[in-house]
Short mmCIF file of C-alpha atoms in Angstrom, two decimals:
data_model
loop_
_atom_site.label_atom_id
_atom_site.label_comp_id
_atom_site.label_asym_id
_atom_site.label_seq_id
_atom_site.Cartn_x
_atom_site.Cartn_y
_atom_site.Cartn_z
CA MET L 1384 98.42 194.99 73.84
CA SER L 1385 95.72 195.18 71.16
CA SER L 1386 93.96 191.34 70.01
CA ALA L 1387 95.61 192.31 66.72
CA GLU L 1388 99.05 190.68 69.14
CA ASN L 1389 97.94 188.64 70.79
CA PRO L 1390 94.98 185.93 68.89
CA GLN L 1391 94.77 183.87 72.43
CA PHE L 1392 92.06 186.10 72.85
CA ASP L 1393 89.65 186.07 70.06
CA SER L 1394 90.20 182.07 70.19
CA GLN L 1395 88.48 181.94 73.63
CA PRO L 1396 85.38 184.26 74.57
CA LEU L 1397 85.36 186.03 78.05
CA ASP L 1398 82.04 184.16 78.43
CA SER L 1399 82.36 180.62 77.71
CA GLU L 1400 82.20 177.90 79.57
CA PRO L 1401 85.94 176.39 81.50
CA PRO L 1402 86.91 173.44 79.56
CA THR L 1403 86.12 169.96 81.25
CA LEU L 1404 88.92 168.82 82.88
CA VAL L 1405 88.91 164.36 80.76
CA PRO L 1406 90.66 162.15 84.03
CA VAL L 1407 93.83 160.44 83.20
CA ALA L 1408 94.49 156.63 84.37
CA THR L 1409 97.14 156.47 86.36
CA GLU L 1410 97.75 152.61 86.23
CA PRO L 1411 100.39 151.62 84.02
CA PHE L 1412 98.76 149.72 80.72
CA LEU L 1413 100.90 146.65 80.23
CA PRO L 1414 99.93 145.52 75.82
CA SER L 1415 98.52 142.09 75.92
CA GLN L 1416 102.38 140.18 75.35
CA PHE L 1417 103.12 141.57 78.51
CA GLN L 1418 100.41 139.90 80.00
CA PRO L 1419 101.27 136.12 82.00
CA ILE L 1420 100.44 133.07 80.24
CA PRO L 1421 99.27 129.28 82.10
CA PRO L 1422 101.86 127.16 80.98
CA THR L 1423 100.27 124.84 77.98
CA PRO L 1424 100.16 121.33 79.30
CA LYS L 1425 103.20 119.16 77.51
CA ALA L 1426 100.93 116.70 76.82
CA GLY L 1427 97.53 118.10 75.83
CA GLU L 1428 97.23 116.26 79.28
CA ASN L 1429 95.10 119.15 81.71
CA PRO L 1430 93.69 116.87 84.67
CA VAL L 1431 91.10 119.09 87.32
CA TRP L 1432 93.01 116.29 90.08
CA ASN L 1433 96.57 116.89 90.95
CA GLY L 1434 99.84 115.23 92.53
CA TRP L 1435 98.62 115.33 95.59
CA ASP L 1436 95.40 113.98 94.71
CA VAL L 1437 96.97 111.04 93.22
CA LEU L 1438 98.34 109.49 96.41
CA LEU L 1439 96.61 110.14 98.47
CA ILE L 1440 93.68 107.44 95.78
CA ALA L 1441 97.06 105.19 95.43
CA GLY L 1442 97.11 104.54 99.62
CA LEU L 1443 93.38 104.27 99.83
CA PRO L 1444 93.71 100.97 98.28
CA LEU L 1445 96.76 100.05 100.40
CA LEU L 1446 95.78 100.81 103.05
CA LEU L 1447 92.70 99.10 103.02
CA THR L 1448 94.36 95.62 101.13
CA LEU L 1449 96.90 95.21 103.27
CA PHE L 1450 95.16 95.93 106.80
CA ILE L 1451 91.66 96.91 106.73
CA VAL L 1452 89.04 95.16 104.90
CA PRO L 1453 91.77 91.80 104.89
CA LEU L 1454 90.97 91.85 109.15
CA LEU L 1455 87.73 91.97 108.49
CA VAL L 1456 87.17 89.98 105.95
CA VAL L 1457 88.58 86.78 108.09
CA LEU L 1458 87.68 87.83 111.23
CA GLY L 1459 84.28 87.16 109.79
CA ALA L 1460 85.24 84.21 107.95
CA ARG L 1461 86.81 81.67 110.30
CA HIS L 1462 84.10 83.05 113.27
CA PHE L 1463 80.78 82.73 110.66
CA VAL L 1464 82.32 79.65 107.55
CA TYR L 1465 85.45 78.26 109.02
CA PRO L 1466 85.87 77.73 112.43
CA HIS L 1467 87.69 74.80 112.21
CA GLN L 1468 90.69 75.93 110.27
CA SER L 1469 93.60 78.53 111.43
CA TRP L 1470 94.21 81.56 110.08
CA VAL L 1471 96.89 80.72 108.38
CA ASP L 1472 94.57 78.09 106.31
CA VAL L 1473 92.01 81.10 105.69
CA ALA L 1474 93.49 83.56 105.20
CA GLN L 1475 95.84 82.47 101.97
CA LYS L 1476 91.71 80.94 100.51
CA PRO L 1477 92.01 82.45 96.89
CA ALA L 1478 88.30 82.68 97.34
CA LEU L 1479 88.59 85.38 100.16
CA VAL L 1480 91.72 87.16 98.88
CA LEU L 1481 89.04 87.43 95.61
CA LEU L 1482 86.64 89.35 98.33
CA CYS L 1483 89.02 91.25 99.58
CA TYR L 1484 91.17 93.05 96.75
CA LEU L 1485 86.19 93.13 95.22
CA LEU L 1486 85.89 95.38 98.43
CA SER L 1487 88.69 97.43 98.49
CA TYR L 1488 88.88 98.03 94.39
CA ILE L 1489 84.54 98.98 95.72
CA VAL L 1490 86.02 101.19 98.31
CA VAL L 1491 88.40 102.96 95.69
CA ALA L 1492 86.32 103.59 92.97
CA LEU L 1493 83.67 104.98 94.91
CA TYR L 1494 86.51 107.79 97.08
CA MET L 1495 87.71 108.42 92.56
CA PHE L 1496 84.32 108.81 92.04
CA LEU L 1497 83.41 111.36 94.90
CA LEU L 1498 87.13 113.39 94.50
CA VAL L 1499 85.79 114.22 90.60
CA GLU L 1500 82.11 114.95 91.73
CA GLY L 1501 82.56 116.19 94.76
CA LYS L 1502 85.52 118.16 94.51
CA TYR L 1503 86.37 119.70 91.92
CA HIS L 1504 82.37 119.15 90.43
CA THR L 1505 83.56 117.27 86.90
CA ARG L 1506 81.50 115.33 85.08
CA PHE L 1507 83.39 111.04 86.69
CA TRP L 1508 83.56 109.74 82.66
CA GLN L 1509 84.60 113.26 81.16
CA ALA L 1510 87.45 113.54 83.47
CA ILE L 1511 88.92 110.67 83.55
CA ARG L 1512 88.54 111.35 79.19
CA TRP L 1513 86.61 107.73 79.02
CA ASN L 1514 85.07 107.98 75.48
CA TRP L 1515 84.05 104.73 74.41
CA PRO L 1516 85.78 103.96 71.00
CA GLY L 1517 82.42 102.16 69.69
CA PRO L 1518 83.01 100.31 66.42
CA ALA L 1519 86.90 101.04 66.95
CA GLY L 1520 86.89 98.75 70.26
CA VAL L 1521 87.44 95.54 68.50
CA SER L 1522 91.06 96.27 67.78
CA MET L 1523 92.34 97.93 70.90
CA ALA L 1524 90.86 94.19 72.22
CA GLY L 1525 93.14 93.16 69.36
CA VAL L 1526 95.93 95.25 70.72
CA GLY L 1527 95.98 93.29 74.09
CA VAL L 1528 96.31 89.45 72.45
CA LEU L 1529 98.76 90.78 69.67
CA MET L 1530 100.36 91.60 73.61
CA LEU L 1531 100.49 87.50 74.84
CA GLY L 1532 102.83 87.71 71.84
CA PHE L 1533 105.97 88.76 74.22
CA ASP L 1534 104.76 86.59 77.00
CA TYR L 1535 105.74 83.80 74.68
CA LEU L 1536 109.02 85.05 74.51
CA GLY L 1537 109.21 86.13 77.78
CA VAL L 1538 108.47 82.54 79.36
CA ARG L 1539 111.40 81.55 76.65
CA PHE L 1540 113.84 83.88 77.52
CA LEU L 1541 113.51 85.58 81.06
CA PRO L 1542 113.88 84.45 84.03
CA LEU L 1543 110.72 82.78 85.53
CA PRO L 1544 109.53 80.97 88.21
CA LYS L 1545 108.09 78.01 88.05
CA THR L 1546 105.90 78.07 90.70
CA THR L 1547 104.39 81.47 91.88
CA PRO L 1548 101.83 82.70 94.99
CA PHE L 1549 99.39 83.95 92.24
CA ASN L 1550 99.30 79.37 90.77
CA HIS L 1551 97.50 78.95 94.07
CA PHE L 1552 94.67 81.05 92.37
CA PHE L 1553 94.01 78.12 89.91
CA ALA L 1554 94.86 75.09 92.71
CA ARG L 1555 90.90 74.41 92.26
CA PRO L 1556 88.49 74.88 89.21
CA SER L 1557 86.72 76.91 90.92
CA ASP L 1558 89.38 79.55 92.56
CA ALA L 1559 90.68 79.98 88.42
CA TYR L 1560 87.27 80.66 87.48
CA LEU L 1561 86.44 82.97 89.63
CA THR L 1562 89.64 84.63 88.83
CA ALA L 1563 89.35 84.20 85.08
CA VAL L 1564 86.37 86.45 85.14
CA PHE L 1565 87.64 89.04 88.34
CA ALA L 1566 91.17 89.41 85.40
CA VAL L 1567 88.95 90.50 82.66
CA THR L 1568 85.92 92.97 84.91
CA LEU L 1569 86.67 94.80 87.29
CA GLY L 1570 90.27 93.85 88.15
CA PRO L 1571 91.52 95.76 84.63
CA LEU L 1572 88.95 98.62 84.64
CA ILE L 1573 89.04 99.43 88.17
CA GLU L 1574 93.73 99.32 87.11
CA GLU L 1575 92.69 101.60 84.34
CA ILE L 1576 91.01 103.99 85.58
CA PHE L 1577 93.59 104.78 88.22
CA PHE L 1578 96.91 104.21 86.23
CA ARG L 1579 95.94 105.56 82.94
CA GLY L 1580 92.62 107.47 84.44
CA PHE L 1581 94.43 109.30 87.34
CA LEU L 1582 97.70 108.17 87.17
CA TYR L 1583 98.97 109.50 83.56
CA PRO L 1584 97.63 112.60 82.95
CA VAL L 1585 99.00 114.40 85.92
CA VAL L 1586 102.40 112.48 84.74
CA ALA L 1587 102.25 113.86 81.80
CA ARG L 1588 100.67 117.37 82.27
CA ARG L 1589 104.41 117.88 83.69
CA LEU L 1590 106.87 115.67 82.02
CA GLY L 1591 105.33 114.94 78.68
CA VAL L 1592 104.05 112.17 76.85
CA VAL L 1593 106.60 109.76 77.13
CA TRP L 1594 107.79 110.10 81.01
CA GLY L 1595 104.16 109.48 81.45
CA ILE L 1596 104.36 106.29 79.23
CA PHE L 1597 107.22 104.82 81.13
CA LEU L 1598 106.36 106.40 85.10
CA THR L 1599 102.70 104.84 84.77
CA ALA L 1600 103.95 101.69 83.40
CA LEU L 1601 107.06 101.23 86.38
CA PRO L 1602 104.30 101.14 89.38
CA PHE L 1603 102.07 99.26 87.48
CA GLY L 1604 104.48 96.18 87.02
CA LEU L 1605 105.80 96.82 90.54
CA MET L 1606 102.17 96.53 92.29
CA HIS L 1607 102.31 93.00 90.56
CA LEU L 1608 105.24 92.19 92.26
CA PRO L 1609 103.89 90.07 95.56
CA GLN L 1610 102.00 88.53 93.62
CA TYR L 1611 104.08 86.77 91.33
CA GLY L 1612 107.06 86.23 93.68
CA TYR L 1613 109.34 89.05 93.37
CA SER L 1614 110.57 87.55 90.32
CA TRP L 1615 111.93 90.71 88.01
CA GLY L 1616 111.31 88.34 84.98
CA ALA L 1617 107.50 88.86 85.34
CA VAL L 1618 107.83 92.30 86.58
CA LEU L 1619 109.03 93.14 83.20
CA ILE L 1620 106.44 91.53 81.85
CA VAL L 1621 103.77 93.20 83.17
CA PHE L 1622 106.14 96.68 82.75
CA PHE L 1623 105.73 96.61 79.24
CA VAL L 1624 102.23 95.40 79.36
CA GLY L 1625 102.44 98.51 81.15
CA VAL L 1626 103.52 100.36 78.46
CA VAL L 1627 101.51 99.21 75.29
CA LEU L 1628 98.83 99.95 77.52
CA THR L 1629 99.28 103.29 78.53
CA ALA L 1630 100.17 104.64 74.72
CA VAL L 1631 97.47 103.12 73.81
CA ARG L 1632 95.51 105.71 76.28
CA ALA L 1633 97.69 108.33 75.29
CA ALA L 1634 97.47 107.41 71.26
CA THR L 1635 93.51 107.38 71.81
CA LYS L 1636 92.75 109.55 74.60
CA SER L 1637 90.48 107.54 75.46
CA VAL L 1638 90.28 104.70 79.42
CA ALA L 1639 88.37 102.70 77.96
CA SER L 1640 90.56 102.04 74.71
CA SER L 1641 93.35 100.66 77.06
CA PHE L 1642 90.38 99.25 78.84
CA LEU L 1643 89.37 97.05 76.14
CA ALA L 1644 92.86 96.25 75.58
CA HIS L 1645 93.32 95.04 79.30
CA VAL L 1646 90.32 93.31 78.61
CA GLY L 1647 92.08 91.42 75.46
CA TYR L 1648 94.81 90.45 76.78
CA ASN L 1649 93.60 89.29 79.96
CA GLY L 1650 90.48 87.69 78.19
CA THR L 1651 92.40 85.60 76.39
CA LEU L 1652 94.94 84.68 78.55
CA MET L 1653 92.21 83.35 81.21
CA MET L 1654 90.50 81.35 77.84
CA LEU L 1655 94.10 80.14 76.48
CA ALA L 1656 95.35 78.79 80.26
CA ALA L 1657 91.43 77.74 80.41
CA LEU L 1658 91.92 75.22 76.82
CA ALA L 1659 95.20 73.98 77.69
CA THR L 1660 94.68 72.89 81.33
CA ASP L 1661 90.75 71.70 80.13
CA GLY L 1662 89.46 73.94 82.02
CA PHE L 1663 91.97 74.40 84.52
CA ARG L 1664 92.08 71.23 85.90
CA HIS L 1665 95.83 70.05 84.17
CA MET L 1666 98.00 73.89 85.64
CA GLU L 1667 101.15 71.78 85.19
CA LYS L 1668 99.93 72.64 81.43
CA ALA L 1669 100.00 75.68 81.42
CA ALA L 1670 102.43 77.16 79.65
CA PHE L 1671 102.73 80.51 81.63
CA MET L 1672 100.40 82.41 83.50
CA LEU L 1673 100.16 86.00 83.22
CA PHE L 1674 98.22 89.69 83.02
#
């Protein structure tokens, strides 16, 4: 057979190099639309910690506040300061109770800081979205002042007890001033860092903003049950305050904003109570005592 009858012999000389074989990928290629996409947080919240971390933090203050710290403080106070008083009287002294809260809060704050910076290697204040609001902080404090109007409605229409365990902190002016200082400093700071800084973003990431606000305000209110003699009316007021504070945090993406609103609420309440009672000397003149 001649080359004219079979043209393939003309296109490939006999002394040429064999064609180079190109390897073919055996793994299937997935287009980008089939690649797994990480879920988007429902509220734009994506904290580095998880719900188990929050539960552990919540269990730590309970253990410290109810058992370890009070035991150590009462033992030390009765031995060195009040040797002739009963254990019950020493344990009920407002200054010692506030000292227990102070020590417990410091330990909890240290644990939260080490959790974020040590375990997750993230800057603490950035992780909790502190985000100081600047000049707008004055308006955030004003939100706290406006919340007092709901207190007046609650006192008028809700069933509130005439006396609660919290009133014991205002039995003497010195104890009342210590309580007032705590109410505008460490108290709201640690509560905002935990509830609005740690708890809210975890709940909002999974369930959204609305449920995040509700499920953050609910334990915030229930935490105050013993403080107000298990009065549901008083706790309902505190729950409302928690809703507003969490809404501020959700809207501004700033724990510092909710902290300023909390300080504005507590501070105005303490100032009005001091003015109405002649410097906490006549507490029977106070129409309400909630925060």
